[in-house]
Amino acid sequence: DGGITQSPKYLFRKEGQNVTLSCEQNLNHDAMYWYRQDPGQGLRLIYYSQIVNDFQKGDIAEGYSVSREKKESFPLTVTSAQKNPTAFYLCASSMGWETQYFGPGTRLLVL
Amino acid sequence: AQSVAQPEDQVNVAEGNPLTVKCTYSVSGNPYLFWYVQYPNRGLQFLLKYITGDNLVKGSYGFEAEFNKSQTSFHLKKPSALVSDSALYFCAVRDRARSQGNLIFGKGTKLSVKP
């Protein structure tokens, strides 16, 4: 899991609630990514950021939002608009378009 | 469009036997290819990558992979499997020609190594 931390490890969301997942890296990587993992579907890209104060939508951005105010941090908010948020969320970082390194993940469950 | 196929949902191997986890890809240009491993409830760990050069790439934990351009394949191999190799394995590809291209992941192959 290297120098990437994600918190919390488990997160419970009530209906209509926004929740924020934390991702921090100390690898001095420019790029950061958020993926969603569902059983049997591999990883799907939610958002990515190549530099501070800039980010791009991935394949499944609807119902999610991000910010990139610091190089080390890339928090993901799961909004109430995301109707099926139960999944395992993975954060990754890379130097440019080189190898991506992953954090330990956050499992989001709906109450 | 870029895509990755891992044709086997699960591979079963006896400990000590060689293992192969298959991956084929489709990109418009030349590929960057990666293998990752995931243990239960953990993040993905990088195993190895092919960028250019020798078609046989050696990685962590005794794993290797062979890039075959004509068959558009990048199969993961290990000469002698360990029970501790049991995990979920992901192949990923990026098109080298696309400067803004992201990684595309396969759906994963579950490797089960029995004693």
JSON list of C-alpha atoms in Angstrom, two decimals:
[
{"chain": "A", "resi": 1, "resn": "ASP", "atom": "CA", "xyz": [0.00, 0.00, 0.00]},
{"chain": "A", "resi": 2, "resn": "GLY", "atom": "CA", "xyz": [3.07, 2.24, 0.08]},
{"chain": "A", "resi": 3, "resn": "GLY", "atom": "CA", "xyz": [2.69, 5.87, 0.95]},
{"chain": "A", "resi": 4, "resn": "ILE", "atom": "CA", "xyz": [-1.02, 6.17, 0.24]},
{"chain": "A", "resi": 5, "resn": "THR", "atom": "CA", "xyz": [-3.51, 6.21, 3.09]},
{"chain": "A", "resi": 6, "resn": "GLN", "atom": "CA", "xyz": [-7.28, 6.02, 2.90]},
{"chain": "A", "resi": 7, "resn": "SER", "atom": "CA", "xyz": [-9.73, 6.60, 5.69]},
{"chain": "A", "resi": 8, "resn": "PRO", "atom": "CA", "xyz": [-11.94, 5.37, 7.08]},
{"chain": "A", "resi": 9, "resn": "LYS", "atom": "CA", "xyz": [-11.57, 1.66, 6.37]},
{"chain": "A", "resi": 10, "resn": "TYR", "atom": "CA", "xyz": [-15.36, 1.21, 6.65]},
{"chain": "A", "resi": 11, "resn": "LEU", "atom": "CA", "xyz": [-17.99, 3.90, 6.15]},
{"chain": "A", "resi": 12, "resn": "PHE", "atom": "CA", "xyz": [-21.73, 3.72, 6.63]},
{"chain": "A", "resi": 13, "resn": "ARG", "atom": "CA", "xyz": [-24.06, 6.04, 4.76]},
{"chain": "A", "resi": 14, "resn": "LYS", "atom": "CA", "xyz": [-27.64, 6.81, 5.57]},
{"chain": "A", "resi": 15, "resn": "GLU", "atom": "CA", "xyz": [-30.11, 7.52, 2.77]},
{"chain": "A", "resi": 16, "resn": "GLY", "atom": "CA", "xyz": [-29.88, 11.13, 1.59]},
{"chain": "A", "resi": 17, "resn": "GLN", "atom": "CA", "xyz": [-26.53, 11.70, 3.26]},
{"chain": "A", "resi": 18, "resn": "ASN", "atom": "CA", "xyz": [-23.31, 12.90, 1.65]},
{"chain": "A", "resi": 19, "resn": "VAL", "atom": "CA", "xyz": [-20.14, 11.19, 2.84]},
{"chain": "A", "resi": 20, "resn": "THR", "atom": "CA", "xyz": [-16.49, 11.98, 2.17]},
{"chain": "A", "resi": 21, "resn": "LEU", "atom": "CA", "xyz": [-13.68, 9.49, 1.71]},
{"chain": "A", "resi": 22, "resn": "SER", "atom": "CA", "xyz": [-10.16, 10.62, 2.45]},
{"chain": "A", "resi": 23, "resn": "CYS", "atom": "CA", "xyz": [-7.07, 9.87, 0.36]},
{"chain": "A", "resi": 24, "resn": "GLU", "atom": "CA", "xyz": [-3.59, 11.17, 1.23]},
{"chain": "A", "resi": 25, "resn": "GLN", "atom": "CA", "xyz": [-0.22, 10.38, -0.39]},
{"chain": "A", "resi": 26, "resn": "ASN", "atom": "CA", "xyz": [3.34, 11.24, 0.59]},
{"chain": "A", "resi": 27, "resn": "LEU", "atom": "CA", "xyz": [4.96, 9.98, -2.61]},
{"chain": "A", "resi": 28, "resn": "ASN", "atom": "CA", "xyz": [5.14, 13.43, -4.20]},
{"chain": "A", "resi": 29, "resn": "HIS", "atom": "CA", "xyz": [3.05, 12.13, -7.08]},
{"chain": "A", "resi": 30, "resn": "ASP", "atom": "CA", "xyz": [1.35, 14.64, -9.34]},
{"chain": "A", "resi": 31, "resn": "ALA", "atom": "CA", "xyz": [-1.58, 12.46, -10.38]},
{"chain": "A", "resi": 32, "resn": "MET", "atom": "CA", "xyz": [-4.28, 10.94, -8.22]},
{"chain": "A", "resi": 33, "resn": "TYR", "atom": "CA", "xyz": [-7.25, 8.73, -9.06]},
{"chain": "A", "resi": 34, "resn": "TRP", "atom": "CA", "xyz": [-10.45, 7.33, -7.57]},
{"chain": "A", "resi": 35, "resn": "TYR", "atom": "CA", "xyz": [-11.79, 3.92, -8.61]},
{"chain": "A", "resi": 36, "resn": "ARG", "atom": "CA", "xyz": [-14.87, 1.99, -7.67]},
{"chain": "A", "resi": 37, "resn": "GLN", "atom": "CA", "xyz": [-14.68, -1.80, -7.40]},
{"chain": "A", "resi": 38, "resn": "ASP", "atom": "CA", "xyz": [-17.75, -4.02, -7.55]},
{"chain": "A", "resi": 39, "resn": "PRO", "atom": "CA", "xyz": [-17.59, -7.83, -7.49]},
{"chain": "A", "resi": 40, "resn": "GLY", "atom": "CA", "xyz": [-16.92, -9.26, -10.93]},
{"chain": "A", "resi": 41, "resn": "GLN", "atom": "CA", "xyz": [-16.61, -5.84, -12.59]},
{"chain": "A", "resi": 42, "resn": "GLY", "atom": "CA", "xyz": [-13.00, -4.93, -12.07]},
{"chain": "A", "resi": 43, "resn": "LEU", "atom": "CA", "xyz": [-12.11, -1.30, -11.41]},
{"chain": "A", "resi": 44, "resn": "ARG", "atom": "CA", "xyz": [-13.98, 1.65, -12.87]},
{"chain": "A", "resi": 45, "resn": "LEU", "atom": "CA", "xyz": [-12.55, 5.16, -12.89]},
{"chain": "A", "resi": 46, "resn": "ILE", "atom": "CA", "xyz": [-14.60, 7.82, -11.09]},
{"chain": "A", "resi": 47, "resn": "TYR", "atom": "CA", "xyz": [-12.37, 10.91, -11.21]},
{"chain": "A", "resi": 48, "resn": "TYR", "atom": "CA", "xyz": [-8.72, 11.72, -11.74]},
{"chain": "A", "resi": 49, "resn": "SER", "atom": "CA", "xyz": [-6.47, 14.71, -11.22]},
{"chain": "A", "resi": 50, "resn": "GLN", "atom": "CA", "xyz": [-3.18, 15.41, -12.97]},
{"chain": "A", "resi": 51, "resn": "ILE", "atom": "CA", "xyz": [-2.33, 18.60, -11.07]},
{"chain": "A", "resi": 52, "resn": "VAL", "atom": "CA", "xyz": [-3.52, 20.65, -8.13]},
{"chain": "A", "resi": 53, "resn": "ASN", "atom": "CA", "xyz": [-6.80, 22.52, -8.67]},
{"chain": "A", "resi": 54, "resn": "ASP", "atom": "CA", "xyz": [-7.64, 20.47, -11.74]},
{"chain": "A", "resi": 55, "resn": "PHE", "atom": "CA", "xyz": [-9.56, 17.22, -12.12]},
{"chain": "A", "resi": 56, "resn": "GLN", "atom": "CA", "xyz": [-11.40, 15.29, -14.80]},
{"chain": "A", "resi": 57, "resn": "LYS", "atom": "CA", "xyz": [-14.40, 12.99, -14.84]},
{"chain": "A", "resi": 58, "resn": "GLY", "atom": "CA", "xyz": [-13.84, 9.32, -15.38]},
{"chain": "A", "resi": 59, "resn": "ASP", "atom": "CA", "xyz": [-16.26, 6.73, -16.66]},
{"chain": "A", "resi": 60, "resn": "ILE", "atom": "CA", "xyz": [-18.72, 6.80, -13.74]},
{"chain": "A", "resi": 61, "resn": "ALA", "atom": "CA", "xyz": [-18.54, 10.31, -12.23]},
{"chain": "A", "resi": 62, "resn": "GLU", "atom": "CA", "xyz": [-22.28, 10.83, -11.75]},
{"chain": "A", "resi": 63, "resn": "GLY", "atom": "CA", "xyz": [-23.18, 11.12, -8.07]},
{"chain": "A", "resi": 64, "resn": "TYR", "atom": "CA", "xyz": [-19.61, 11.82, -7.00]},
{"chain": "A", "resi": 65, "resn": "SER", "atom": "CA", "xyz": [-17.52, 14.96, -6.49]},
{"chain": "A", "resi": 66, "resn": "VAL", "atom": "CA", "xyz": [-13.84, 15.63, -5.76]},
{"chain": "A", "resi": 67, "resn": "SER", "atom": "CA", "xyz": [-11.44, 18.44, -4.94]},
{"chain": "A", "resi": 68, "resn": "ARG", "atom": "CA", "xyz": [-7.70, 18.79, -5.31]},
{"chain": "A", "resi": 69, "resn": "GLU", "atom": "CA", "xyz": [-6.59, 21.75, -3.19]},
{"chain": "A", "resi": 70, "resn": "LYS", "atom": "CA", "xyz": [-3.30, 20.17, -2.15]},
{"chain": "A", "resi": 71, "resn": "LYS", "atom": "CA", "xyz": [-0.92, 17.87, -4.01]},
{"chain": "A", "resi": 72, "resn": "GLU", "atom": "CA", "xyz": [-1.08, 15.31, -1.20]},
{"chain": "A", "resi": 73, "resn": "SER", "atom": "CA", "xyz": [-4.84, 15.07, -0.87]},
{"chain": "A", "resi": 74, "resn": "PHE", "atom": "CA", "xyz": [-7.72, 14.03, -3.14]},
{"chain": "A", "resi": 75, "resn": "PRO", "atom": "CA", "xyz": [-10.97, 13.55, -1.17]},
{"chain": "A", "resi": 76, "resn": "LEU", "atom": "CA", "xyz": [-14.01, 11.93, -2.77]},
{"chain": "A", "resi": 77, "resn": "THR", "atom": "CA", "xyz": [-17.55, 12.86, -1.78]},
{"chain": "A", "resi": 78, "resn": "VAL", "atom": "CA", "xyz": [-20.32, 10.38, -2.45]},
{"chain": "A", "resi": 79, "resn": "THR", "atom": "CA", "xyz": [-23.44, 12.47, -2.77]},
{"chain": "A", "resi": 80, "resn": "SER", "atom": "CA", "xyz": [-27.06, 11.57, -2.19]},
{"chain": "A", "resi": 81, "resn": "ALA", "atom": "CA", "xyz": [-27.44, 11.50, -5.98]},
{"chain": "A", "resi": 82, "resn": "GLN", "atom": "CA", "xyz": [-25.45, 8.27, -6.09]},
{"chain": "A", "resi": 83, "resn": "LYS", "atom": "CA", "xyz": [-28.24, 5.73, -5.72]},
{"chain": "A", "resi": 84, "resn": "ASN", "atom": "CA", "xyz": [-26.10, 2.63, -5.49]},
{"chain": "A", "resi": 85, "resn": "PRO", "atom": "CA", "xyz": [-23.02, 3.64, -3.49]},
{"chain": "A", "resi": 86, "resn": "THR", "atom": "CA", "xyz": [-22.24, 0.29, -1.86]},
{"chain": "A", "resi": 87, "resn": "ALA", "atom": "CA", "xyz": [-18.78, -0.66, -3.16]},
{"chain": "A", "resi": 88, "resn": "PHE", "atom": "CA", "xyz": [-15.09, -0.81, -2.38]},
{"chain": "A", "resi": 89, "resn": "TYR", "atom": "CA", "xyz": [-13.41, 2.52, -3.20]},
{"chain": "A", "resi": 90, "resn": "LEU", "atom": "CA", "xyz": [-9.75, 2.66, -4.15]},
{"chain": "A", "resi": 91, "resn": "CYS", "atom": "CA", "xyz": [-7.50, 5.68, -4.41]},
{"chain": "A", "resi": 92, "resn": "ALA", "atom": "CA", "xyz": [-4.29, 5.61, -6.45]},
{"chain": "A", "resi": 93, "resn": "SER", "atom": "CA", "xyz": [-1.48, 7.97, -7.37]},
{"chain": "A", "resi": 94, "resn": "SER", "atom": "CA", "xyz": [1.23, 8.11, -10.02]},
{"chain": "A", "resi": 95, "resn": "MET", "atom": "CA", "xyz": [4.05, 10.25, -11.30]},
{"chain": "A", "resi": 96, "resn": "GLY", "atom": "CA", "xyz": [2.62, 11.45, -14.58]},
{"chain": "A", "resi": 97, "resn": "TRP", "atom": "CA", "xyz": [1.22, 8.54, -16.55]},
{"chain": "A", "resi": 98, "resn": "GLU", "atom": "CA", "xyz": [3.58, 6.00, -14.98]},
{"chain": "A", "resi": 99, "resn": "THR", "atom": "CA", "xyz": [2.70, 3.11, -12.69]},
{"chain": "A", "resi": 100, "resn": "GLN", "atom": "CA", "xyz": [-0.26, 3.71, -10.39]},
{"chain": "A", "resi": 101, "resn": "TYR", "atom": "CA", "xyz": [0.09, 2.80, -6.72]},
{"chain": "A", "resi": 102, "resn": "PHE", "atom": "CA", "xyz": [-2.97, 2.06, -4.65]},
{"chain": "A", "resi": 103, "resn": "GLY", "atom": "CA", "xyz": [-4.17, 2.76, -1.13]},
{"chain": "A", "resi": 104, "resn": "PRO", "atom": "CA", "xyz": [-5.78, 0.11, 1.10]},
{"chain": "A", "resi": 105, "resn": "GLY", "atom": "CA", "xyz": [-9.35, 1.04, 0.17]},
{"chain": "A", "resi": 106, "resn": "THR", "atom": "CA", "xyz": [-12.55, 2.15, 1.88]},
{"chain": "A", "resi": 107, "resn": "ARG", "atom": "CA", "xyz": [-15.63, -0.05, 1.98]},
{"chain": "A", "resi": 108, "resn": "LEU", "atom": "CA", "xyz": [-18.83, 1.98, 1.83]},
{"chain": "A", "resi": 109, "resn": "LEU", "atom": "CA", "xyz": [-22.04, 0.41, 3.07]},
{"chain": "A", "resi": 110, "resn": "VAL", "atom": "CA", "xyz": [-25.55, 1.78, 3.09]},
{"chain": "A", "resi": 111, "resn": "LEU", "atom": "CA", "xyz": [-27.67, 1.62, 6.24]},
{"chain": "B", "resi": 1, "resn": "ALA", "atom": "CA", "xyz": [-11.44, 1.74, -28.00]},
{"chain": "B", "resi": 2, "resn": "GLN", "atom": "CA", "xyz": [-9.11, 0.28, -25.44]},
{"chain": "B", "resi": 3, "resn": "SER", "atom": "CA", "xyz": [-10.09, -2.96, -23.74]},
{"chain": "B", "resi": 4, "resn": "VAL", "atom": "CA", "xyz": [-8.65, -5.76, -21.65]},
{"chain": "B", "resi": 5, "resn": "ALA", "atom": "CA", "xyz": [-9.93, -9.33, -21.46]},
{"chain": "B", "resi": 6, "resn": "GLN", "atom": "CA", "xyz": [-9.15, -11.83, -18.76]},
{"chain": "B", "resi": 7, "resn": "PRO", "atom": "CA", "xyz": [-10.94, -14.88, -20.15]},
{"chain": "B", "resi": 8, "resn": "GLU", "atom": "CA", "xyz": [-10.85, -16.95, -16.96]},
{"chain": "B", "resi": 9, "resn": "ASP", "atom": "CA", "xyz": [-12.81, -15.89, -13.89]},
{"chain": "B", "resi": 10, "resn": "GLN", "atom": "CA", "xyz": [-10.89, -18.45, -11.82]},
{"chain": "B", "resi": 11, "resn": "VAL", "atom": "CA", "xyz": [-7.70, -20.47, -12.17]},
{"chain": "B", "resi": 12, "resn": "ASN", "atom": "CA", "xyz": [-7.01, -23.46, -9.93]},
{"chain": "B", "resi": 13, "resn": "VAL", "atom": "CA", "xyz": [-3.47, -24.75, -9.48]},
{"chain": "B", "resi": 14, "resn": "ALA", "atom": "CA", "xyz": [-1.77, -27.22, -7.17]},
{"chain": "B", "resi": 15, "resn": "GLU", "atom": "CA", "xyz": [1.07, -25.89, -5.05]},
{"chain": "B", "resi": 16, "resn": "GLY", "atom": "CA", "xyz": [4.42, -26.38, -6.77]},
{"chain": "B", "resi": 17, "resn": "ASN", "atom": "CA", "xyz": [2.91, -26.47, -10.26]},
{"chain": "B", "resi": 18, "resn": "PRO", "atom": "CA", "xyz": [3.40, -23.68, -12.81]},
{"chain": "B", "resi": 19, "resn": "LEU", "atom": "CA", "xyz": [0.63, -21.13, -13.14]},
{"chain": "B", "resi": 20, "resn": "THR", "atom": "CA", "xyz": [-0.59, -18.94, -15.97]},
{"chain": "B", "resi": 21, "resn": "VAL", "atom": "CA", "xyz": [-3.17, -16.15, -15.76]},
{"chain": "B", "resi": 22, "resn": "LYS", "atom": "CA", "xyz": [-4.23, -14.99, -19.19]},
{"chain": "B", "resi": 23, "resn": "CYS", "atom": "CA", "xyz": [-4.69, -11.44, -20.48]},
{"chain": "B", "resi": 24, "resn": "THR", "atom": "CA", "xyz": [-5.40, -10.10, -23.96]},
{"chain": "B", "resi": 25, "resn": "TYR", "atom": "CA", "xyz": [-5.74, -6.45, -24.86]},
{"chain": "B", "resi": 26, "resn": "SER", "atom": "CA", "xyz": [-6.89, -4.10, -27.58]},
{"chain": "B", "resi": 27, "resn": "VAL", "atom": "CA", "xyz": [-5.42, -0.65, -28.17]},
{"chain": "B", "resi": 28, "resn": "SER", "atom": "CA", "xyz": [-5.03, 1.45, -31.28]},
{"chain": "B", "resi": 29, "resn": "GLY", "atom": "CA", "xyz": [-1.35, 2.13, -30.71]},
{"chain": "B", "resi": 30, "resn": "ASN", "atom": "CA", "xyz": [1.44, 0.47, -28.73]},
{"chain": "B", "resi": 31, "resn": "PRO", "atom": "CA", "xyz": [0.51, -0.58, -25.21]},
{"chain": "B", "resi": 32, "resn": "TYR", "atom": "CA", "xyz": [1.74, -0.05, -21.72]},
{"chain": "B", "resi": 33, "resn": "LEU", "atom": "CA", "xyz": [0.76, -3.23, -19.85]},
{"chain": "B", "resi": 34, "resn": "PHE", "atom": "CA", "xyz": [0.51, -3.89, -16.11]},
{"chain": "B", "resi": 35, "resn": "TRP", "atom": "CA", "xyz": [-0.30, -6.69, -13.68]},
{"chain": "B", "resi": 36, "resn": "TYR", "atom": "CA", "xyz": [-1.61, -6.07, -10.18]},
{"chain": "B", "resi": 37, "resn": "VAL", "atom": "CA", "xyz": [-2.56, -8.45, -7.35]},
{"chain": "B", "resi": 38, "resn": "GLN", "atom": "CA", "xyz": [-5.25, -7.89, -4.74]},
{"chain": "B", "resi": 39, "resn": "TYR", "atom": "CA", "xyz": [-5.64, -9.78, -1.47]},
{"chain": "B", "resi": 40, "resn": "PRO", "atom": "CA", "xyz": [-9.06, -9.78, 0.25]},
{"chain": "B", "resi": 41, "resn": "ASN", "atom": "CA", "xyz": [-10.18, -6.34, 1.47]},
{"chain": "B", "resi": 42, "resn": "ARG", "atom": "CA", "xyz": [-6.88, -4.77, 0.44]},
{"chain": "B", "resi": 43, "resn": "GLY", "atom": "CA", "xyz": [-5.73, -2.36, -2.25]},
{"chain": "B", "resi": 44, "resn": "LEU", "atom": "CA", "xyz": [-4.02, -3.43, -5.45]},
{"chain": "B", "resi": 45, "resn": "GLN", "atom": "CA", "xyz": [-0.30, -4.20, -5.36]},
{"chain": "B", "resi": 46, "resn": "PHE", "atom": "CA", "xyz": [1.83, -3.58, -8.44]},
{"chain": "B", "resi": 47, "resn": "LEU", "atom": "CA", "xyz": [3.53, -6.74, -9.75]},
{"chain": "B", "resi": 48, "resn": "LEU", "atom": "CA", "xyz": [5.15, -5.83, -13.05]},
{"chain": "B", "resi": 49, "resn": "LYS", "atom": "CA", "xyz": [4.84, -3.79, -16.23]},
{"chain": "B", "resi": 50, "resn": "TYR", "atom": "CA", "xyz": [5.82, -3.84, -19.87]},
{"chain": "B", "resi": 51, "resn": "ILE", "atom": "CA", "xyz": [6.80, -0.52, -21.41]},
{"chain": "B", "resi": 52, "resn": "THR", "atom": "CA", "xyz": [9.29, -1.42, -24.12]},
{"chain": "B", "resi": 53, "resn": "GLY", "atom": "CA", "xyz": [12.26, -3.69, -24.74]},
{"chain": "B", "resi": 54, "resn": "ASP", "atom": "CA", "xyz": [12.52, -7.35, -23.73]},
{"chain": "B", "resi": 55, "resn": "ASN", "atom": "CA", "xyz": [9.22, -9.17, -24.20]},
{"chain": "B", "resi": 56, "resn": "LEU", "atom": "CA", "xyz": [9.76, -11.19, -21.00]},
{"chain": "B", "resi": 57, "resn": "VAL", "atom": "CA", "xyz": [9.25, -9.02, -17.95]},
{"chain": "B", "resi": 58, "resn": "LYS", "atom": "CA", "xyz": [10.18, -10.13, -14.45]},
{"chain": "B", "resi": 59, "resn": "GLY", "atom": "CA", "xyz": [8.40, -8.74, -11.42]},
{"chain": "B", "resi": 60, "resn": "SER", "atom": "CA", "xyz": [7.77, -9.15, -7.72]},
{"chain": "B", "resi": 61, "resn": "TYR", "atom": "CA", "xyz": [7.36, -12.48, -5.85]},
{"chain": "B", "resi": 62, "resn": "GLY", "atom": "CA", "xyz": [8.79, -14.57, -8.71]},
{"chain": "B", "resi": 63, "resn": "PHE", "atom": "CA", "xyz": [6.13, -13.57, -11.24]},
{"chain": "B", "resi": 64, "resn": "GLU", "atom": "CA", "xyz": [6.89, -12.86, -14.87]},
{"chain": "B", "resi": 65, "resn": "ALA", "atom": "CA", "xyz": [4.87, -11.97, -17.93]},
{"chain": "B", "resi": 66, "resn": "GLU", "atom": "CA", "xyz": [5.44, -12.30, -21.64]},
{"chain": "B", "resi": 67, "resn": "PHE", "atom": "CA", "xyz": [4.38, -9.61, -24.07]},
{"chain": "B", "resi": 68, "resn": "ASN", "atom": "CA", "xyz": [3.25, -11.06, -27.40]},
{"chain": "B", "resi": 69, "resn": "LYS", "atom": "CA", "xyz": [2.45, -8.33, -29.88]},
{"chain": "B", "resi": 70, "resn": "SER", "atom": "CA", "xyz": [1.11, -10.61, -32.63]},
{"chain": "B", "resi": 71, "resn": "GLN", "atom": "CA", "xyz": [-1.34, -12.28, -30.24]},
{"chain": "B", "resi": 72, "resn": "THR", "atom": "CA", "xyz": [-1.98, -9.05, -28.29]},
{"chain": "B", "resi": 73, "resn": "SER", "atom": "CA", "xyz": [-1.42, -10.96, -25.08]},
{"chain": "B", "resi": 74, "resn": "PHE", "atom": "CA", "xyz": [0.38, -10.38, -21.79]},
{"chain": "B", "resi": 75, "resn": "HIS", "atom": "CA", "xyz": [0.00, -13.58, -19.77]},
{"chain": "B", "resi": 76, "resn": "LEU", "atom": "CA", "xyz": [1.20, -13.71, -16.18]},
{"chain": "B", "resi": 77, "resn": "LYS", "atom": "CA", "xyz": [3.29, -16.75, -15.20]},
{"chain": "B", "resi": 78, "resn": "LYS", "atom": "CA", "xyz": [5.10, -18.28, -12.27]},
{"chain": "B", "resi": 79, "resn": "PRO", "atom": "CA", "xyz": [7.16, -21.50, -12.45]},
{"chain": "B", "resi": 80, "resn": "SER", "atom": "CA", "xyz": [6.08, -22.85, -9.06]},
{"chain": "B", "resi": 81, "resn": "ALA", "atom": "CA", "xyz": [2.88, -21.68, -7.34]},
{"chain": "B", "resi": 82, "resn": "LEU", "atom": "CA", "xyz": [2.58, -21.08, -3.60]},
{"chain": "B", "resi": 83, "resn": "VAL", "atom": "CA", "xyz": [-0.58, -21.24, -1.50]},
{"chain": "B", "resi": 84, "resn": "SER", "atom": "CA", "xyz": [0.14, -17.61, -0.58]},
{"chain": "B", "resi": 85, "resn": "ASP", "atom": "CA", "xyz": [-0.22, -16.64, -4.26]},
{"chain": "B", "resi": 86, "resn": "SER", "atom": "CA", "xyz": [-3.98, -17.19, -3.93]},
{"chain": "B", "resi": 87, "resn": "ALA", "atom": "CA", "xyz": [-5.52, -13.80, -4.69]},
{"chain": "B", "resi": 88, "resn": "LEU", "atom": "CA", "xyz": [-7.30, -11.73, -7.35]},
{"chain": "B", "resi": 89, "resn": "TYR", "atom": "CA", "xyz": [-5.13, -10.69, -10.31]},
{"chain": "B", "resi": 90, "resn": "PHE", "atom": "CA", "xyz": [-5.81, -7.74, -12.59]},
{"chain": "B", "resi": 91, "resn": "CYS", "atom": "CA", "xyz": [-4.32, -6.94, -15.98]},
{"chain": "B", "resi": 92, "resn": "ALA", "atom": "CA", "xyz": [-4.39, -3.31, -17.15]},
{"chain": "B", "resi": 93, "resn": "VAL", "atom": "CA", "xyz": [-3.48, -1.49, -20.36]},
{"chain": "B", "resi": 94, "resn": "ARG", "atom": "CA", "xyz": [-2.86, 2.03, -21.50]},
{"chain": "B", "resi": 95, "resn": "ASP", "atom": "CA", "xyz": [-2.40, 3.19, -25.08]},
{"chain": "B", "resi": 96, "resn": "ARG", "atom": "CA", "xyz": [1.04, 4.78, -25.36]},
{"chain": "B", "resi": 97, "resn": "ALA", "atom": "CA", "xyz": [-0.17, 7.01, -28.19]},
{"chain": "B", "resi": 98, "resn": "ARG", "atom": "CA", "xyz": [-2.83, 8.66, -26.05]},
{"chain": "B", "resi": 99, "resn": "SER", "atom": "CA", "xyz": [-1.19, 11.34, -23.95]},
{"chain": "B", "resi": 100, "resn": "GLN", "atom": "CA", "xyz": [-4.24, 11.63, -21.72]},
{"chain": "B", "resi": 101, "resn": "GLY", "atom": "CA", "xyz": [-5.11, 7.96, -21.65]},
{"chain": "B", "resi": 102, "resn": "ASN", "atom": "CA", "xyz": [-6.05, 6.26, -18.43]},
{"chain": "B", "resi": 103, "resn": "LEU", "atom": "CA", "xyz": [-5.54, 2.66, -17.38]},
{"chain": "B", "resi": 104, "resn": "ILE", "atom": "CA", "xyz": [-8.19, 0.19, -18.46]},
{"chain": "B", "resi": 105, "resn": "PHE", "atom": "CA", "xyz": [-8.51, -2.82, -16.14]},
{"chain": "B", "resi": 106, "resn": "GLY", "atom": "CA", "xyz": [-9.68, -6.32, -16.84]},
{"chain": "B", "resi": 107, "resn": "LYS", "atom": "CA", "xyz": [-12.37, -7.82, -14.63]},
{"chain": "B", "resi": 108, "resn": "GLY", "atom": "CA", "xyz": [-9.86, -9.87, -12.68]},
{"chain": "B", "resi": 109, "resn": "THR", "atom": "CA", "xyz": [-8.97, -13.55, -12.34]},
{"chain": "B", "resi": 110, "resn": "LYS", "atom": "CA", "xyz": [-9.18, -15.33, -9.02]},
{"chain": "B", "resi": 111, "resn": "LEU", "atom": "CA", "xyz": [-6.18, -17.60, -8.50]},
{"chain": "B", "resi": 112, "resn": "SER", "atom": "CA", "xyz": [-6.61, -20.48, -6.08]},
{"chain": "B", "resi": 113, "resn": "VAL", "atom": "CA", "xyz": [-3.53, -22.51, -5.14]},
{"chain": "B", "resi": 114, "resn": "LYS", "atom": "CA", "xyz": [-4.25, -25.71, -3.22]},
{"chain": "B", "resi": 115, "resn": "PRO", "atom": "CA", "xyz": [-1.70, -27.51, -1.03]}
]
